[in-house]
Amino acid sequence: MIIALTCLVAIAVIAFILTVRPNDLPEPEPVSPFAHLDERKAAIYENLRDLQFEYRLGKLSDADYQSTKRDLQKELAGVMAEIDKLRNGLPVAEPPKQKPAKKPVGLVCDSCGAKFEKELKFCGECGKPMQVAK
Ligand SMILES: [Zn+2]
């Protein structure tokens, strides 16, 4: 009975993969930085589902089921933490603060308007003291 059920499930899974795959393939790769984490999360969820399924079928001992489930949940927690960390670390939520446009000090003479490449204490044109950024 169990073998027959397992075969049925295997056939169903193969049929599912065969019918779904061609539709999935042309989809472009997601560029989200969470993509690989999401994939891992999905894989862990799938493993958990499989595990529960096999446990229900009686293929796993209680101890095996509990320990594997614990491992998977631990892995899942790790992935979630990584996603959170990534999410918090990303500057998407807040645009970077723009620096107020500062008038270049020491580059343009206030007195004669001469421009210089470097900051100067005294204007090279009129010799008057220029404001130097500290
Ligand atoms: Zn000057």
Short mmCIF file of C-alpha atoms and ligand atoms in Angstrom, two decimals:
data_model
loop_
_atom_site.label_atom_id
_atom_site.label_comp_id
_atom_site.label_asym_id
_atom_site.label_seq_id
_atom_site.Cartn_x
_atom_site.Cartn_y
_atom_site.Cartn_z
CA MET A 1 0.00 0.00 0.00
CA ILE A 2 2.74 2.43 1.01
CA ILE A 3 4.79 1.49 -2.04
CA ALA A 4 1.82 2.03 -4.31
CA LEU A 5 1.18 5.42 -2.72
CA THR A 6 4.82 6.40 -3.07
CA CYS A 7 4.80 5.41 -6.72
CA LEU A 8 1.65 7.42 -7.30
CA VAL A 9 3.19 10.45 -5.63
CA ALA A 10 6.40 10.06 -7.62
CA ILE A 11 4.44 9.86 -10.87
CA ALA A 12 2.38 12.89 -9.86
CA VAL A 13 5.52 14.85 -9.02
CA ILE A 14 7.19 13.92 -12.31
CA ALA A 15 4.05 14.82 -14.24
CA PHE A 16 3.88 18.11 -12.34
CA ILE A 17 7.52 18.92 -13.12
CA LEU A 18 7.08 18.02 -16.79
CA THR A 19 3.99 20.16 -17.21
CA VAL A 20 5.19 23.15 -15.19
CA ARG A 21 8.84 23.35 -16.22
CA PRO A 22 8.41 24.60 -19.81
CA ASN A 23 6.38 27.54 -18.53
CA ASP A 24 8.92 28.39 -15.87
CA LEU A 25 11.98 28.35 -18.08
CA PRO A 26 11.50 31.52 -20.15
CA GLU A 27 11.03 33.62 -17.03
CA PRO A 28 13.89 36.05 -16.50
CA GLU A 29 16.10 35.64 -13.49
CA PRO A 30 14.98 37.86 -10.63
CA VAL A 31 17.59 40.48 -9.88
CA SER A 32 16.58 40.88 -6.26
CA PRO A 33 19.45 40.38 -3.83
CA PHE A 34 17.07 38.21 -1.85
CA ALA A 35 16.53 35.87 -4.77
CA HIS A 36 18.98 33.22 -3.69
CA LEU A 37 17.80 33.51 -0.08
CA ASP A 38 14.18 33.24 -1.16
CA GLU A 39 15.10 30.17 -3.14
CA ARG A 40 16.77 28.65 -0.12
CA LYS A 41 13.76 29.52 2.00
CA ALA A 42 11.45 27.88 -0.52
CA ALA A 43 13.69 24.82 -0.65
CA ILE A 44 13.63 24.51 3.13
CA TYR A 45 9.86 24.85 3.20
CA GLU A 46 9.65 22.16 0.57
CA ASN A 47 11.93 19.90 2.59
CA LEU A 48 9.77 20.47 5.64
CA ARG A 49 6.68 19.55 3.65
CA ASP A 50 8.37 16.43 2.29
CA LEU A 51 9.52 15.54 5.76
CA GLN A 52 6.04 15.84 7.20
CA PHE A 53 4.68 13.84 4.32
CA GLU A 54 7.16 11.03 4.82
CA TYR A 55 6.59 11.09 8.55
CA ARG A 56 2.87 10.75 8.01
CA LEU A 57 3.50 7.82 5.68
CA GLY A 58 5.44 6.18 8.48
CA LYS A 59 8.75 6.26 6.63
CA LEU A 60 10.46 8.19 9.39
CA SER A 61 10.84 7.46 13.06
CA ASP A 62 9.63 10.06 15.48
CA ALA A 63 13.20 10.87 16.55
CA ASP A 64 14.40 11.21 12.94
CA TYR A 65 11.48 13.42 12.12
CA GLN A 66 12.02 15.68 15.13
CA SER A 67 15.76 16.06 14.62
CA THR A 68 15.50 16.69 10.86
CA LYS A 69 12.70 19.15 11.45
CA ARG A 70 14.79 20.96 14.05
CA ASP A 71 17.73 21.17 11.65
CA LEU A 72 15.54 22.52 8.88
CA GLN A 73 13.92 25.07 11.16
CA LYS A 74 17.34 26.17 12.36
CA GLU A 75 18.45 26.61 8.76
CA LEU A 76 15.24 28.46 7.99
CA ALA A 77 15.83 30.82 10.92
CA GLY A 78 19.32 31.49 9.59
CA VAL A 79 18.00 32.30 6.14
CA MET A 80 15.32 34.59 7.61
CA ALA A 81 17.95 36.38 9.68
CA GLU A 82 20.07 36.86 6.57
CA ILE A 83 17.08 38.27 4.68
CA ASP A 84 16.37 40.65 7.55
CA LYS A 85 19.99 41.70 7.68
CA LEU A 86 20.05 42.34 3.95
CA ARG A 87 16.79 44.25 4.11
CA ASN A 88 18.04 46.45 6.95
CA GLY A 89 21.37 46.98 5.25
CA LEU A 90 19.89 48.16 2.01
CA PRO A 91 19.55 51.89 1.50
CA VAL A 92 16.39 51.45 -0.60
CA ALA A 93 14.01 52.56 2.11
CA GLU A 94 15.77 55.87 2.54
CA PRO A 95 17.41 57.78 -0.28
CA PRO A 96 20.91 58.91 0.61
CA LYS A 97 20.85 62.36 2.14
CA GLN A 98 21.99 64.94 -0.31
CA LYS A 99 24.72 67.21 0.82
CA PRO A 100 23.67 70.83 0.66
CA ALA A 101 25.39 72.50 -2.24
CA LYS A 102 28.25 74.23 -0.58
CA LYS A 103 29.89 77.24 -2.12
CA PRO A 104 33.48 76.31 -2.77
CA VAL A 105 35.57 78.23 -0.29
CA GLY A 106 39.03 79.40 -1.24
CA LEU A 107 38.52 78.68 -4.93
CA VAL A 108 36.89 81.93 -5.98
CA CYS A 109 38.11 85.29 -4.79
CA ASP A 110 35.35 87.29 -3.11
CA SER A 111 37.02 90.52 -4.06
CA CYS A 112 37.90 90.12 -7.73
CA GLY A 113 36.16 86.88 -8.66
CA ALA A 114 39.32 85.15 -9.86
CA LYS A 115 39.10 81.38 -9.86
CA PHE A 116 41.78 79.02 -8.65
CA GLU A 117 42.22 75.30 -8.87
CA LYS A 118 43.48 74.99 -5.32
CA GLU A 119 42.49 76.59 -2.08
CA LEU A 120 44.55 79.69 -1.44
CA LYS A 121 44.90 81.83 1.62
CA PHE A 122 45.45 84.92 -0.50
CA CYS A 123 44.12 85.66 -3.92
CA GLY A 124 46.72 85.24 -6.60
CA GLU A 125 45.16 88.07 -8.59
CA CYS A 126 44.44 90.84 -6.11
CA GLY A 127 46.32 89.55 -3.06
CA LYS A 128 43.37 89.90 -0.70
CA PRO A 129 42.82 87.19 1.92
CA MET A 130 40.42 84.48 0.80
CA GLN A 131 38.14 82.38 2.94
CA VAL A 132 39.78 79.01 3.38
CA ALA A 133 37.83 75.97 4.37
CA LYS A 134 39.03 74.54 7.64
ZN ZN B 1 41.16 88.55 -5.90
#
